[in-house]
Amino acid sequence: MTILDGKALSNKVKEEIKLETQELKKEGIVPGLAVILVGNDPASQTYVASKEKSCIAAGIFSEKITMNEDATEERLLDRIKKLNEDDSIHGILVQLPLPKHINTNKVLETIDPKKDVDGFHVFNVGQLVTGKQSLVPCTPLGVMRILEEYGINPIGMDACVVGVSNIVGKPMMNLLLNARATVTVCHSKTKDLKAHTSKADLLVVGVGIPHMIKPDMVKEGAIVIDVGINRMTWGKYEGKLVGDVDFETVADKCSYITPVPGGVGPMTIAMLLKNTLTAAKMSMK
Ligand code: GUN
């Protein structure tokens, strides 16, 4: 069994990005990312702070925009439109979730698709589904980068994705399909989850249910990718971060498995920097 070390890989990718950023600066372009945070969600605040820190370390210009919980949708849309026109900004990210009075789809569709470093705009979703070049959501892109690093090619594999969010499950499904895996997608209404997961050569789980995947749900020798990050508030793991996979009992059955923390999580920010760099390069063409 090999542990897929996302932490080490994210550091390697960040170093590559730092060097590429230096090259880009020689050509007169400083890649710039704007991150918009609306409200006071503590988890979102942590993520945004971490994104800002990583940008600075990589030499990417970072602009953090904070708005009150009661900010109007109109104000947010106006701010995005200004960033769309701002030549010093190549990537725009609106941290989700947004307060309930704001229409998330409308916000995401207002971001210029060329600056949509989250890959959530329907244009970029369409590009991904039709197998064209696009800005791809950071977490599933990070999963593909981990597989590549360890020489794992999904072609022909039976892949099972558990979770159908627009952020993880659906883009993951499309990336694996584009890589020519046979993909099954499961969700909360799936009748017999185990019947699907236990057949998978490659199992990707992103549902947010701590330790949901047990050994009897995993095929011997499977590759298991755990996208879950759950902060436990009770029991044996109180105060710790755990994944959607019961790592301790499942790991021995796997050929490869990602740990939590230190697996997919660190790759998400590395891919955000990568997408910002891609967007900056696209702006030169
Ligand atoms: N909230 C949780 N994950 C994400 C993400 O990947 N992008 C944004 N913008 N918000 C998130």
Coordinates of C-alpha atoms and ligand atoms in Angstrom, one line a residue:
M1 CA 0.0 0.0 0.0
T2 CA 1.3 3.4 -1.0
I3 CA 0.2 6.6 0.7
L4 CA -0.4 9.4 -1.9
D5 CA 1.4 12.3 -0.4
G6 CA -0.6 15.4 -1.5
K7 CA 1.3 17.6 1.0
A8 CA 4.7 16.9 -0.6
L9 CA 3.3 17.2 -4.1
S10 CA 1.5 20.5 -3.4
N11 CA 4.9 21.9 -2.2
K12 CA 6.5 20.7 -5.4
V13 CA 3.7 22.2 -7.6
K14 CA 4.0 25.5 -5.6
E15 CA 7.7 25.6 -6.2
E16 CA 7.1 25.1 -10.0
I17 CA 4.5 27.9 -9.9
K18 CA 6.9 30.2 -8.1
L19 CA 9.5 29.7 -10.9
E20 CA 7.0 30.1 -13.7
T21 CA 5.7 33.3 -12.0
Q22 CA 9.2 34.7 -12.0
E23 CA 9.5 34.0 -15.7
L24 CA 6.1 35.7 -16.4
K25 CA 7.3 38.7 -14.4
K26 CA 10.2 39.1 -16.8
E27 CA 7.7 39.4 -19.5
G28 CA 6.0 42.2 -17.6
I29 CA 3.0 40.2 -16.2
V30 CA 2.4 39.8 -12.5
P31 CA -0.3 37.2 -12.1
G32 CA -3.1 38.5 -9.8
L33 CA -5.9 36.8 -7.9
A34 CA -8.9 38.5 -6.3
V35 CA -10.7 36.5 -3.6
I36 CA -14.1 37.8 -2.4
L37 CA -15.4 36.8 1.0
V38 CA -18.9 37.7 2.0
G39 CA -19.9 37.2 5.7
N40 CA -18.1 35.7 8.7
D41 CA -18.1 32.0 8.2
P42 CA -15.1 30.8 10.2
A43 CA -14.2 28.0 7.8
S44 CA -14.3 30.3 4.8
Q45 CA -12.2 32.9 6.6
T46 CA -9.5 30.2 7.2
Y47 CA -9.6 29.1 3.6
V48 CA -9.3 32.6 2.3
A49 CA -6.4 33.4 4.6
S50 CA -4.6 30.3 3.4
K51 CA -5.2 31.2 -0.2
E52 CA -3.8 34.7 0.3
K53 CA -0.7 33.3 2.1
S54 CA 0.0 30.8 -0.7
C55 CA -0.3 33.5 -3.3
I56 CA 2.2 35.7 -1.6
A57 CA 4.6 32.8 -1.2
A58 CA 4.4 32.1 -4.9
G59 CA 4.9 35.7 -5.9
I60 CA 1.3 36.1 -7.1
F61 CA -0.5 39.4 -6.4
S62 CA -3.4 38.8 -4.1
E63 CA -6.3 41.1 -3.4
K64 CA -8.7 40.1 -0.7
I65 CA -12.1 41.7 -0.7
T66 CA -14.4 41.3 2.3
M67 CA -18.0 42.2 2.5
N68 CA -20.5 42.2 5.3
E69 CA -23.0 39.3 5.7
D70 CA -25.8 41.7 4.7
A71 CA -24.1 43.1 1.6
T72 CA -26.5 43.3 -1.3
E73 CA -26.3 41.1 -4.4
E74 CA -26.1 44.2 -6.5
R75 CA -23.0 45.4 -4.7
L76 CA -21.3 42.0 -5.1
L77 CA -22.1 41.9 -8.8
D78 CA -20.8 45.5 -9.3
R79 CA -17.5 44.5 -7.5
I80 CA -17.1 41.5 -9.8
K81 CA -17.7 43.6 -12.9
K82 CA -15.0 46.0 -11.8
L83 CA -12.6 43.1 -11.3
N84 CA -13.5 41.7 -14.8
E85 CA -12.2 45.0 -16.2
D86 CA -9.1 45.2 -14.0
D87 CA -6.0 44.3 -16.0
S88 CA -4.0 43.6 -12.8
I89 CA -6.4 40.8 -11.9
H90 CA -6.3 37.5 -13.8
G91 CA -8.3 35.3 -11.5
I92 CA -11.5 36.0 -9.5
L93 CA -12.7 33.6 -6.8
V94 CA -15.9 34.2 -4.8
Q95 CA -15.7 32.0 -1.7
L96 CA -18.7 29.7 -1.2
P97 CA -21.2 29.3 0.4
L98 CA -22.7 32.8 0.0
P99 CA -25.4 34.2 2.3
K100 CA -28.9 32.9 1.5
H101 CA -30.2 36.2 0.1
I102 CA -27.6 36.1 -2.7
N103 CA -28.2 34.1 -5.9
T104 CA -25.0 32.0 -6.2
N105 CA -25.5 31.1 -9.9
K106 CA -26.0 34.7 -10.9
V107 CA -22.8 35.6 -9.0
L108 CA -20.8 32.8 -10.7
E109 CA -22.1 33.7 -14.2
T110 CA -21.0 37.3 -13.7
I111 CA -17.4 36.3 -13.4
D112 CA -15.6 36.6 -16.8
P113 CA -15.0 32.9 -17.8
K114 CA -11.4 33.8 -18.7
K115 CA -10.9 34.8 -15.0
D116 CA -12.9 32.0 -13.5
V117 CA -10.1 30.2 -11.6
D118 CA -12.7 28.0 -9.8
G119 CA -14.0 26.7 -13.1
F120 CA -17.6 27.1 -11.9
H121 CA -19.0 29.3 -14.7
V122 CA -21.3 27.4 -17.1
F123 CA -19.0 28.2 -20.0
N124 CA -16.1 26.4 -18.3
V125 CA -18.4 23.6 -17.1
G126 CA -19.5 23.2 -20.8
Q127 CA -15.9 23.2 -22.0
L128 CA -15.0 20.5 -19.5
V129 CA -18.0 18.3 -20.4
T130 CA -17.2 18.5 -24.1
G131 CA -13.5 17.7 -23.4
K132 CA -12.1 21.1 -24.4
Q133 CA -9.4 23.1 -22.7
S134 CA -10.8 25.1 -19.8
L135 CA -10.2 26.3 -16.3
V136 CA -11.1 23.2 -14.2
P137 CA -12.3 23.2 -10.6
C138 CA -9.3 23.0 -8.3
T139 CA -10.1 20.0 -6.1
P140 CA -10.8 17.5 -8.9
L141 CA -7.9 18.9 -10.8
G142 CA -5.7 18.3 -7.8
V143 CA -6.9 14.7 -7.7
M144 CA -5.9 14.2 -11.4
R145 CA -2.5 15.7 -10.6
I146 CA -1.9 13.3 -7.7
L147 CA -2.8 10.3 -10.0
E148 CA -0.4 11.6 -12.7
E149 CA 2.4 12.1 -10.2
Y150 CA 2.2 8.4 -9.1
G151 CA 1.9 7.1 -12.6
I152 CA -1.7 6.1 -12.2
N153 CA -3.6 6.3 -15.6
P154 CA -7.3 5.9 -15.2
I155 CA -7.8 4.7 -18.8
G156 CA -10.1 1.7 -18.8
M157 CA -10.5 1.6 -15.0
D158 CA -13.8 1.1 -13.3
A159 CA -14.0 4.4 -11.4
C160 CA -16.7 5.2 -8.8
V161 CA -17.3 8.8 -7.7
V162 CA -19.3 9.2 -4.5
G163 CA -20.9 12.7 -4.3
V164 CA -22.3 14.9 -7.0
S165 CA -21.5 18.4 -5.9
N166 CA -20.7 21.0 -8.6
I167 CA -17.4 21.6 -6.8
V168 CA -16.1 18.1 -6.6
G169 CA -18.3 15.1 -7.8
K170 CA -19.5 16.4 -11.2
P171 CA -16.2 17.8 -12.5
M172 CA -14.4 14.7 -11.1
M173 CA -16.8 12.5 -13.1
N174 CA -16.0 14.5 -16.3
L175 CA -12.3 14.5 -15.8
L176 CA -12.3 10.7 -15.3
L177 CA -14.5 10.3 -18.3
N178 CA -12.2 12.5 -20.4
A179 CA -9.3 10.3 -19.2
R180 CA -11.4 7.3 -20.5
A181 CA -12.3 5.6 -17.3
T182 CA -15.7 3.9 -17.0
V183 CA -17.4 6.1 -14.4
T184 CA -20.2 5.4 -12.0
V185 CA -21.5 8.3 -9.9
C186 CA -23.3 7.6 -6.6
H187 CA -25.2 10.0 -4.3
S188 CA -27.5 10.1 -1.3
K189 CA -30.3 8.4 -3.2
T190 CA -28.2 5.5 -4.5
K191 CA -30.0 2.3 -3.6
D192 CA -27.0 0.0 -2.9
L193 CA -23.8 2.1 -2.5
K194 CA -21.6 -0.8 -1.5
A195 CA -22.5 -2.7 -4.7
H196 CA -21.0 0.2 -6.7
T197 CA -18.0 1.2 -4.5
S198 CA -16.8 -2.4 -4.0
K199 CA -16.5 -2.9 -7.7
A200 CA -14.3 0.2 -8.3
D201 CA -10.6 0.1 -9.3
L202 CA -10.6 3.8 -8.5
L203 CA -12.8 5.2 -5.7
V204 CA -13.2 8.9 -5.2
V205 CA -15.2 10.1 -2.2
G206 CA -16.4 13.6 -1.5
V207 CA -19.6 13.7 0.5
G208 CA -18.7 15.2 3.9
I209 CA -19.7 12.2 6.0
P210 CA -16.9 11.2 8.4
H211 CA -15.6 7.6 8.0
M212 CA -18.5 6.6 5.7
I213 CA -16.4 4.3 3.6
K214 CA -15.6 1.0 5.5
P215 CA -13.4 -1.9 4.3
D216 CA -16.3 -4.0 3.1
M217 CA -17.1 -1.3 0.6
V218 CA -13.7 -1.3 -1.0
K219 CA -12.2 -3.7 -3.6
E220 CA -8.9 -5.4 -2.7
G221 CA -6.1 -3.4 -4.3
A222 CA -8.3 -0.4 -5.1
I223 CA -7.0 3.2 -5.4
V224 CA -8.9 5.3 -2.9
I225 CA -9.0 9.1 -3.0
D226 CA -10.6 10.8 0.0
V227 CA -11.8 14.4 -0.7
G228 CA -13.6 14.7 2.7
I229 CA -12.3 17.0 5.3
N230 CA -14.4 16.7 8.5
R231 CA -13.6 18.4 11.8
M232 CA -14.6 15.9 14.5
T233 CA -16.4 17.3 17.6
W234 CA -16.8 14.1 19.5
G235 CA -15.3 10.6 20.2
K236 CA -11.9 9.1 19.6
Y237 CA -11.0 11.7 16.9
E238 CA -12.3 14.8 18.8
G239 CA -10.7 18.0 17.5
K240 CA -9.0 16.2 14.6
L241 CA -9.6 16.3 10.9
V242 CA -10.9 13.0 9.3
G243 CA -11.9 12.0 5.8
D244 CA -14.9 10.3 4.4
V245 CA -12.9 7.1 4.3
D246 CA -12.2 5.2 7.5
F247 CA -8.4 5.3 6.8
E248 CA -7.3 3.1 9.6
T249 CA -9.3 0.1 8.6
V250 CA -9.5 0.7 4.8
A251 CA -5.8 1.5 4.1
D252 CA -4.6 -2.2 4.2
K253 CA -7.0 -3.1 1.4
C254 CA -5.7 -0.5 -1.0
S255 CA -2.9 -0.3 -3.5
Y256 CA -2.9 3.5 -3.0
I257 CA -4.8 5.8 -0.7
T258 CA -4.8 9.5 0.2
P259 CA -4.6 10.4 3.9
V260 CA -6.6 13.2 5.6
P261 CA -5.1 15.6 6.3
G262 CA -2.2 15.7 3.8
G263 CA -3.9 14.2 0.8
V264 CA -6.2 16.0 -1.6
G265 CA -6.6 19.1 0.7
P266 CA -3.3 20.8 0.1
M267 CA -3.6 20.1 -3.7
T268 CA -6.7 22.4 -3.9
I269 CA -4.7 25.6 -3.2
A270 CA -1.8 24.5 -5.4
M271 CA -4.3 24.1 -8.3
L272 CA -5.8 27.5 -7.6
L273 CA -2.4 29.0 -8.0
K274 CA -1.9 27.0 -11.2
N275 CA -5.3 28.2 -12.6
T276 CA -4.3 31.8 -11.8
L277 CA -1.1 31.3 -13.7
T278 CA -3.0 29.7 -16.6
A279 CA -5.4 32.6 -16.6
A280 CA -2.6 35.1 -16.6
K281 CA -0.9 33.4 -19.5
M282 CA -4.2 33.3 -21.4
S283 CA -4.5 37.1 -21.0
M284 CA -1.3 37.5 -22.9
K285 CA -2.7 35.8 -26.1
Ligands
GUN1 N1 -16.0 26.5 -0.8 C1 -15.6 25.2 -0.6 N2 -14.8 24.8 -1.6 C2 -14.7 25.9 -2.5 C3 -14.0 26.1 -3.7 O1 -13.3 25.2 -4.2 N3 -14.1 27.3 -4.2 C4 -14.9 28.3 -3.7 N4 -14.9 29.5 -4.3 N5 -15.5 28.1 -2.6 C5 -15.4 26.9 -2.0

